[in-house]
């Protein structure tokens, strides 16, 4: 049985050495030829000797991303034990966290969750679930590298908004994608890897086609998708459960953004923005959308029964 496996795998290895890595990593330095010792260990996953199989499982992760493509071939074979061991090796490559290995290993595990063999798919899903925190942190880093903005919950945010213990510090609060997004459609896979987060903002000028966004919406059914007509932002929420009538009642004021810097406080009632009446929060969002980040506008508000006028320099959704 092993000789037949070896014959099939030899051809797969030859092909995989020419195509190592997923399309997302095609720009990286070409991977060196797979050492013969690694080839032998891959073949040993099918050995009749348990000790030989076990040694191969323990030694293969040391070879990093080079072994990922041939191990994917192993998961397509008839031996469930060899497939499970291949998944364990890929998982260990991921855990070791070497710079060029994490991406291919993570992509391989995700690919295996869609394997035709349900036993293989389940085990790949379990491997991913075991490292959800690592996966999410890496996804956030990649989204940021590609020009996206990621806002995380802080203890101060949680204390102010009091969401009932449903979130913890460090979890993703929102993601914003605009004209600085360089990840294209392929980069959206990292957003899909972020666990439940409330809002994804699409800022005017983003380069994503409708079909890609529809696919993303299906992948994130619990996330609200909101559009903004410009990169300008004030940095407030409005108080939920309160119907604005001829103005906007300020809820949370985000640290370090335009509203806080200008002196706007929670509980202020905004009456005018840039000398235009504010009917409610949605109307305020639309007025902000007519401006650009860096613009200076006058905000008129009611505080403690007194009218105040504050100059505000608008922040940007795209600043990180």
CSV table of C-alpha atoms in Angstrom, one decimal:
chain,number,residue,atom,x,y,z
A,1,UNK,CA,0.0,0.0,0.0
A,2,UNK,CA,2.8,2.4,0.9
A,3,UNK,CA,4.6,1.8,-2.5
A,4,UNK,CA,1.4,2.8,-4.3
A,5,UNK,CA,1.1,5.8,-2.1
A,6,UNK,CA,4.7,6.7,-2.7
A,7,UNK,CA,4.3,6.5,-6.5
A,8,UNK,CA,1.2,8.8,-6.4
A,9,UNK,CA,2.8,11.2,-4.0
A,10,UNK,CA,6.1,11.5,-6.0
A,11,UNK,CA,4.2,13.1,-8.9
A,12,UNK,CA,2.3,15.3,-6.5
A,13,UNK,CA,5.5,16.4,-4.9
A,14,UNK,CA,7.1,17.3,-8.2
A,15,UNK,CA,4.1,19.4,-9.1
A,16,UNK,CA,3.9,21.1,-5.7
A,17,UNK,CA,7.5,22.1,-5.7
A,18,UNK,CA,6.7,24.2,-8.8
A,19,UNK,CA,3.6,25.8,-7.3
A,20,UNK,CA,4.5,26.2,-3.6
A,21,UNK,CA,2.3,28.8,-1.8
A,22,UNK,CA,-1.1,30.2,-2.5
A,23,UNK,CA,-1.7,33.1,-5.0
A,24,UNK,CA,-1.6,35.5,-2.0
A,25,UNK,CA,2.1,34.6,-1.5
A,26,UNK,CA,3.3,34.5,-5.1
A,27,UNK,CA,5.5,37.6,-4.6
A,28,UNK,CA,7.5,35.9,-1.9
A,29,UNK,CA,11.0,34.5,-2.5
A,30,UNK,CA,10.8,31.2,-4.4
A,31,UNK,CA,10.8,28.3,-2.0
A,32,UNK,CA,13.9,26.0,-2.1
A,33,UNK,CA,13.5,22.4,-3.3
A,34,UNK,CA,12.0,20.1,-0.7
A,35,UNK,CA,14.8,18.2,1.1
A,36,UNK,CA,14.8,14.4,0.6
A,37,UNK,CA,14.4,14.0,4.3
A,38,UNK,CA,11.1,15.9,4.2
A,39,UNK,CA,10.0,13.7,1.3
A,40,UNK,CA,10.8,10.6,3.2
A,41,UNK,CA,8.9,11.8,6.3
A,42,UNK,CA,5.9,12.6,4.1
A,43,UNK,CA,6.0,9.0,2.8
A,44,UNK,CA,6.4,7.7,6.3
A,45,UNK,CA,3.0,9.1,7.3
A,46,UNK,CA,1.7,6.0,5.5
A,47,UNK,CA,4.1,3.6,7.2
A,48,UNK,CA,2.9,0.3,8.8
A,49,UNK,CA,5.1,1.2,11.8
A,50,UNK,CA,3.4,3.5,14.4
A,51,UNK,CA,6.8,4.8,15.7
A,52,UNK,CA,7.8,5.8,12.1
A,53,UNK,CA,4.5,7.6,11.5
A,54,UNK,CA,4.8,9.4,14.8
A,55,UNK,CA,8.4,10.5,14.2
A,56,UNK,CA,7.4,11.9,10.8
A,57,UNK,CA,4.5,13.8,12.3
A,58,UNK,CA,6.8,15.4,14.9
A,59,UNK,CA,9.7,16.2,12.5
A,60,UNK,CA,7.8,17.6,9.4
A,61,UNK,CA,6.7,20.9,11.0
A,62,UNK,CA,10.4,21.9,11.1
A,63,UNK,CA,10.4,22.2,7.3
A,64,UNK,CA,7.9,25.0,7.4
A,65,UNK,CA,5.8,26.1,4.4
A,66,UNK,CA,7.7,23.8,2.0
A,67,UNK,CA,5.7,20.8,3.2
A,68,UNK,CA,2.3,22.4,3.1
A,69,UNK,CA,1.4,21.7,-0.6
A,70,UNK,CA,2.4,18.0,-0.6
A,71,UNK,CA,0.6,17.6,2.7
A,72,UNK,CA,-2.6,18.9,1.1
A,73,UNK,CA,-2.1,16.1,-1.5
A,74,UNK,CA,-1.8,13.6,1.4
A,75,UNK,CA,-5.3,14.7,2.7
A,76,UNK,CA,-6.8,13.6,-0.6
A,77,UNK,CA,-5.6,10.0,-0.2
A,78,UNK,CA,-7.4,7.0,1.0
A,79,UNK,CA,-5.8,6.8,4.5
A,80,UNK,CA,-7.7,8.9,7.0
A,81,UNK,CA,-4.9,8.5,9.6
A,82,UNK,CA,-2.4,9.9,7.1
A,83,UNK,CA,-4.8,12.8,6.3
A,84,UNK,CA,-5.2,13.5,10.0
A,85,UNK,CA,-1.5,13.5,10.6
A,86,UNK,CA,-1.0,15.9,7.6
A,87,UNK,CA,-3.5,18.3,9.2
A,88,UNK,CA,-1.7,18.1,12.5
A,89,UNK,CA,1.6,18.9,10.8
A,90,UNK,CA,0.0,21.9,8.9
A,91,UNK,CA,-1.4,23.1,12.2
A,92,UNK,CA,2.0,22.9,13.9
A,93,UNK,CA,3.6,24.8,11.0
A,94,UNK,CA,0.9,27.5,11.7
A,95,UNK,CA,1.6,27.5,15.5
A,96,UNK,CA,5.4,27.8,15.0
A,97,UNK,CA,4.6,31.2,13.4
A,98,UNK,CA,7.6,31.6,11.1
A,99,UNK,CA,7.2,34.6,8.8
A,100,UNK,CA,6.8,32.8,5.5
A,101,UNK,CA,4.9,29.8,6.9
A,102,UNK,CA,1.9,31.2,8.7
A,103,UNK,CA,0.0,32.4,5.7
A,104,UNK,CA,0.3,29.2,3.6
A,105,UNK,CA,-0.5,27.0,6.6
A,106,UNK,CA,-3.6,29.1,7.5
A,107,UNK,CA,-4.8,29.2,3.9
A,108,UNK,CA,-4.3,25.4,3.7
A,109,UNK,CA,-6.4,24.8,6.8
A,110,UNK,CA,-9.1,27.0,5.5
A,111,UNK,CA,-9.1,25.2,2.2
A,112,UNK,CA,-9.4,21.8,4.0
A,113,UNK,CA,-12.6,22.9,5.7
A,114,UNK,CA,-14.2,22.6,2.3
A,115,UNK,CA,-12.7,19.1,1.6
A,116,UNK,CA,-14.9,16.5,0.0
A,117,UNK,CA,-14.1,14.1,2.8
A,118,UNK,CA,-16.2,15.3,5.8
A,119,UNK,CA,-13.8,13.8,8.3
A,120,UNK,CA,-11.0,15.9,6.9
A,121,UNK,CA,-13.1,19.0,6.8
A,122,UNK,CA,-14.2,18.6,10.4
A,123,UNK,CA,-10.6,18.1,11.6
A,124,UNK,CA,-9.5,21.2,9.7
A,125,UNK,CA,-12.3,23.2,11.3
A,126,UNK,CA,-11.3,21.9,14.7
A,127,UNK,CA,-7.7,23.0,14.1
A,128,UNK,CA,-8.8,26.5,13.1
A,129,UNK,CA,-11.1,26.8,16.1
A,130,UNK,CA,-8.2,25.8,18.5
A,131,UNK,CA,-6.3,28.9,17.4
A,132,UNK,CA,-9.1,31.5,16.8
A,133,UNK,CA,-7.3,34.2,18.8
A,134,UNK,CA,-4.1,33.8,16.8
A,135,UNK,CA,-6.1,33.8,13.6
A,136,UNK,CA,-8.0,36.9,14.4
A,137,UNK,CA,-5.0,38.9,15.5
A,138,UNK,CA,-3.2,38.0,12.3
A,139,UNK,CA,-6.3,38.9,10.3
A,140,UNK,CA,-6.3,42.4,12.0
A,141,UNK,CA,-2.7,42.9,11.2
A,142,UNK,CA,-3.2,41.9,7.5
A,143,UNK,CA,-6.3,44.2,7.1
A,144,UNK,CA,-4.3,47.1,8.5
A,145,UNK,CA,-1.3,46.4,6.2
A,146,UNK,CA,-3.7,46.4,3.2
A,147,UNK,CA,-5.0,49.9,4.1
A,148,UNK,CA,-8.1,49.0,6.1
A,149,UNK,CA,-8.9,50.6,9.5
A,150,UNK,CA,-9.7,48.4,12.4
A,151,UNK,CA,-11.0,49.8,15.7
A,152,UNK,CA,-10.7,47.6,18.7
A,153,UNK,CA,-12.8,47.7,21.9
A,154,UNK,CA,-10.9,49.3,24.8
A,155,UNK,CA,-11.9,49.0,28.5
A,156,UNK,CA,-12.9,52.7,28.4
A,157,UNK,CA,-15.1,52.2,25.4
A,158,UNK,CA,-16.8,49.3,27.1
A,159,UNK,CA,-17.3,51.3,30.3
A,160,UNK,CA,-18.9,54.2,28.4
A,161,UNK,CA,-21.2,52.2,26.2
A,162,UNK,CA,-22.0,49.4,28.7
A,163,UNK,CA,-22.9,46.7,26.1
A,164,UNK,CA,-23.8,44.2,28.9
A,165,UNK,CA,-20.6,42.2,29.0
A,166,UNK,CA,-21.0,41.0,25.4
A,167,UNK,CA,-17.5,42.2,24.3
A,168,UNK,CA,-14.1,42.2,25.8
A,169,UNK,CA,-11.1,44.5,25.4
A,170,UNK,CA,-9.2,43.8,22.2
A,171,UNK,CA,-12.2,42.5,20.2
A,172,UNK,CA,-12.9,44.2,16.9
A,173,UNK,CA,-15.4,47.0,17.1
A,174,UNK,CA,-15.5,48.0,13.5
A,175,UNK,CA,-13.7,47.8,10.2
A,176,UNK,CA,-13.5,50.6,7.6
A,177,UNK,CA,-12.5,50.2,4.0
A,178,UNK,CA,-11.9,53.2,1.7
A,179,UNK,CA,-9.7,54.4,-1.1
A,180,UNK,CA,-6.5,53.2,0.7
A,181,UNK,CA,-7.6,49.6,0.5
A,182,UNK,CA,-5.0,47.7,-1.5
A,183,UNK,CA,-6.1,44.1,-0.6
A,184,UNK,CA,-8.5,43.8,-3.5
A,185,UNK,CA,-11.1,41.0,-3.4
A,186,UNK,CA,-8.5,38.5,-2.2
A,187,UNK,CA,-7.8,40.5,0.9
A,188,UNK,CA,-11.4,40.3,2.0
A,189,UNK,CA,-10.7,36.7,3.2
A,190,UNK,CA,-9.0,38.3,6.2
A,191,UNK,CA,-12.1,40.2,7.1
A,192,UNK,CA,-14.1,36.9,7.0
A,193,UNK,CA,-11.6,35.5,9.5
A,194,UNK,CA,-12.5,38.1,12.2
A,195,UNK,CA,-15.1,36.8,14.6
A,196,UNK,CA,-18.4,38.6,15.0
A,197,UNK,CA,-18.0,42.4,14.9
A,198,UNK,CA,-20.8,44.9,14.8
A,199,UNK,CA,-20.2,47.2,11.8
A,200,UNK,CA,-18.2,47.4,8.6
A,201,UNK,CA,-18.0,50.9,7.1
A,202,UNK,CA,-17.6,51.3,3.3
A,203,UNK,CA,-16.1,54.7,2.6
A,204,UNK,CA,-16.7,56.4,-0.7
A,205,UNK,CA,-13.8,55.6,-3.1
A,206,UNK,CA,-13.3,52.0,-2.0
A,207,UNK,CA,-12.3,49.8,-5.0
A,208,UNK,CA,-14.5,46.8,-4.2
A,209,UNK,CA,-17.1,45.5,-6.8
A,210,UNK,CA,-20.6,44.8,-5.7
A,211,UNK,CA,-20.3,41.0,-6.2
A,212,UNK,CA,-17.4,40.9,-3.8
A,213,UNK,CA,-19.3,42.9,-1.2
A,214,UNK,CA,-22.4,40.6,-1.6
A,215,UNK,CA,-20.2,37.6,-0.9
A,216,UNK,CA,-18.7,39.3,2.1
A,217,UNK,CA,-22.2,40.1,3.4
A,218,UNK,CA,-23.1,36.5,3.2
A,219,UNK,CA,-20.0,35.5,5.1
A,220,UNK,CA,-20.7,38.1,7.9
A,221,UNK,CA,-24.5,37.9,8.4
A,222,UNK,CA,-24.3,39.4,11.9
A,223,UNK,CA,-22.3,42.5,10.7
A,224,UNK,CA,-24.0,45.7,9.6
A,225,UNK,CA,-22.7,47.2,6.4
A,226,UNK,CA,-22.9,51.0,6.4
A,227,UNK,CA,-21.7,53.4,3.7
A,228,UNK,CA,-20.2,56.8,4.1
A,229,UNK,CA,-20.1,59.5,1.4
A,230,UNK,CA,-16.6,60.7,2.3
A,231,UNK,CA,-13.7,59.9,4.6
A,232,UNK,CA,-14.7,62.7,7.0
A,233,UNK,CA,-15.8,61.6,10.5
A,234,UNK,CA,-16.9,63.4,13.6
A,235,UNK,CA,-16.4,60.6,16.1
A,236,UNK,CA,-19.6,60.3,17.9
A,237,UNK,CA,-22.6,58.0,18.4
A,238,UNK,CA,-26.1,59.0,19.1
A,239,UNK,CA,-28.1,57.8,22.1
A,240,UNK,CA,-30.0,54.7,21.1
A,241,UNK,CA,-33.6,54.4,22.1
A,242,UNK,CA,-34.1,58.2,22.0
A,243,UNK,CA,-35.9,59.7,19.0
A,244,UNK,CA,-34.1,62.8,17.8
A,245,UNK,CA,-36.5,65.7,17.1
A,246,UNK,CA,-34.9,68.6,15.4
A,247,UNK,CA,-31.3,67.7,16.5
A,248,UNK,CA,-29.0,64.9,17.5
A,249,UNK,CA,-28.4,63.8,21.1
A,250,UNK,CA,-24.7,62.8,21.4
A,251,UNK,CA,-24.0,59.4,22.9
A,252,UNK,CA,-20.4,58.2,23.0
A,253,UNK,CA,-17.5,60.6,22.1
A,254,UNK,CA,-14.6,58.6,20.7
A,255,UNK,CA,-11.1,59.4,22.2
A,256,UNK,CA,-8.7,61.3,19.9
A,257,UNK,CA,-11.2,62.1,17.2
A,258,UNK,CA,-12.7,65.4,15.9
A,259,UNK,CA,-15.6,65.7,18.4
A,260,UNK,CA,-13.5,65.1,21.5
A,261,UNK,CA,-10.7,67.4,20.3
A,262,UNK,CA,-13.3,70.1,19.8
A,263,UNK,CA,-14.8,69.7,23.2
A,264,UNK,CA,-18.1,68.0,22.3
A,265,UNK,CA,-19.4,65.9,25.2
A,266,UNK,CA,-21.8,63.0,25.7
A,267,UNK,CA,-25.3,64.5,26.3
A,268,UNK,CA,-24.8,67.5,24.1
A,269,UNK,CA,-27.6,68.1,21.6
A,270,UNK,CA,-26.3,69.1,18.2
A,271,UNK,CA,-28.5,71.6,16.4
A,272,UNK,CA,-26.5,72.7,13.4
A,273,UNK,CA,-23.5,71.4,11.4
A,274,UNK,CA,-21.7,73.9,9.2
A,275,UNK,CA,-24.6,76.3,9.7
A,276,UNK,CA,-27.1,73.7,8.4
A,277,UNK,CA,-29.9,72.4,10.6
A,278,UNK,CA,-29.5,68.9,11.9
A,279,UNK,CA,-32.8,67.0,12.0
A,280,UNK,CA,-31.5,63.7,13.4
A,281,UNK,CA,-28.4,61.5,13.4
A,282,UNK,CA,-28.9,60.2,9.9
A,283,UNK,CA,-29.1,63.8,8.6
A,284,UNK,CA,-25.9,64.6,10.5
A,285,UNK,CA,-24.2,61.7,8.8
A,286,UNK,CA,-25.3,62.9,5.4
A,287,UNK,CA,-24.0,66.5,6.2
A,288,UNK,CA,-20.6,65.1,7.3
A,289,UNK,CA,-20.5,63.1,4.0
A,290,UNK,CA,-20.5,66.4,2.1
A,291,UNK,CA,-17.2,67.3,3.8
A,292,UNK,CA,-13.6,65.9,3.6
A,293,UNK,CA,-11.3,64.9,6.4
A,294,UNK,CA,-9.4,68.0,7.6
A,295,UNK,CA,-12.2,70.4,6.9
A,296,UNK,CA,-13.0,72.8,9.7
A,297,UNK,CA,-16.7,73.3,10.3
A,298,UNK,CA,-18.8,75.0,13.0
A,299,UNK,CA,-21.0,72.8,15.2
A,300,UNK,CA,-23.8,74.5,17.1
A,301,UNK,CA,-25.1,72.5,20.1
A,302,UNK,CA,-27.2,72.8,23.3
A,303,UNK,CA,-25.6,72.1,26.6
A,304,UNK,CA,-27.1,72.7,30.0
A,305,UNK,CA,-29.6,75.0,28.4
A,306,UNK,CA,-27.0,77.1,26.7
A,307,UNK,CA,-26.1,77.4,23.0
A,308,UNK,CA,-22.5,76.7,22.2
A,309,UNK,CA,-20.7,77.0,18.9
A,310,UNK,CA,-17.5,75.0,18.5
A,311,UNK,CA,-15.0,74.9,15.5
A,312,UNK,CA,-14.4,71.2,14.6
A,313,UNK,CA,-11.6,69.8,12.4
A,314,UNK,CA,-13.0,66.6,10.9
A,315,UNK,CA,-11.1,63.4,11.4
A,316,UNK,CA,-10.7,60.6,8.8
A,317,UNK,CA,-12.1,57.1,8.8
A,318,UNK,CA,-8.9,56.1,7.0
A,319,UNK,CA,-6.4,57.2,9.7
A,320,UNK,CA,-5.0,54.4,11.8
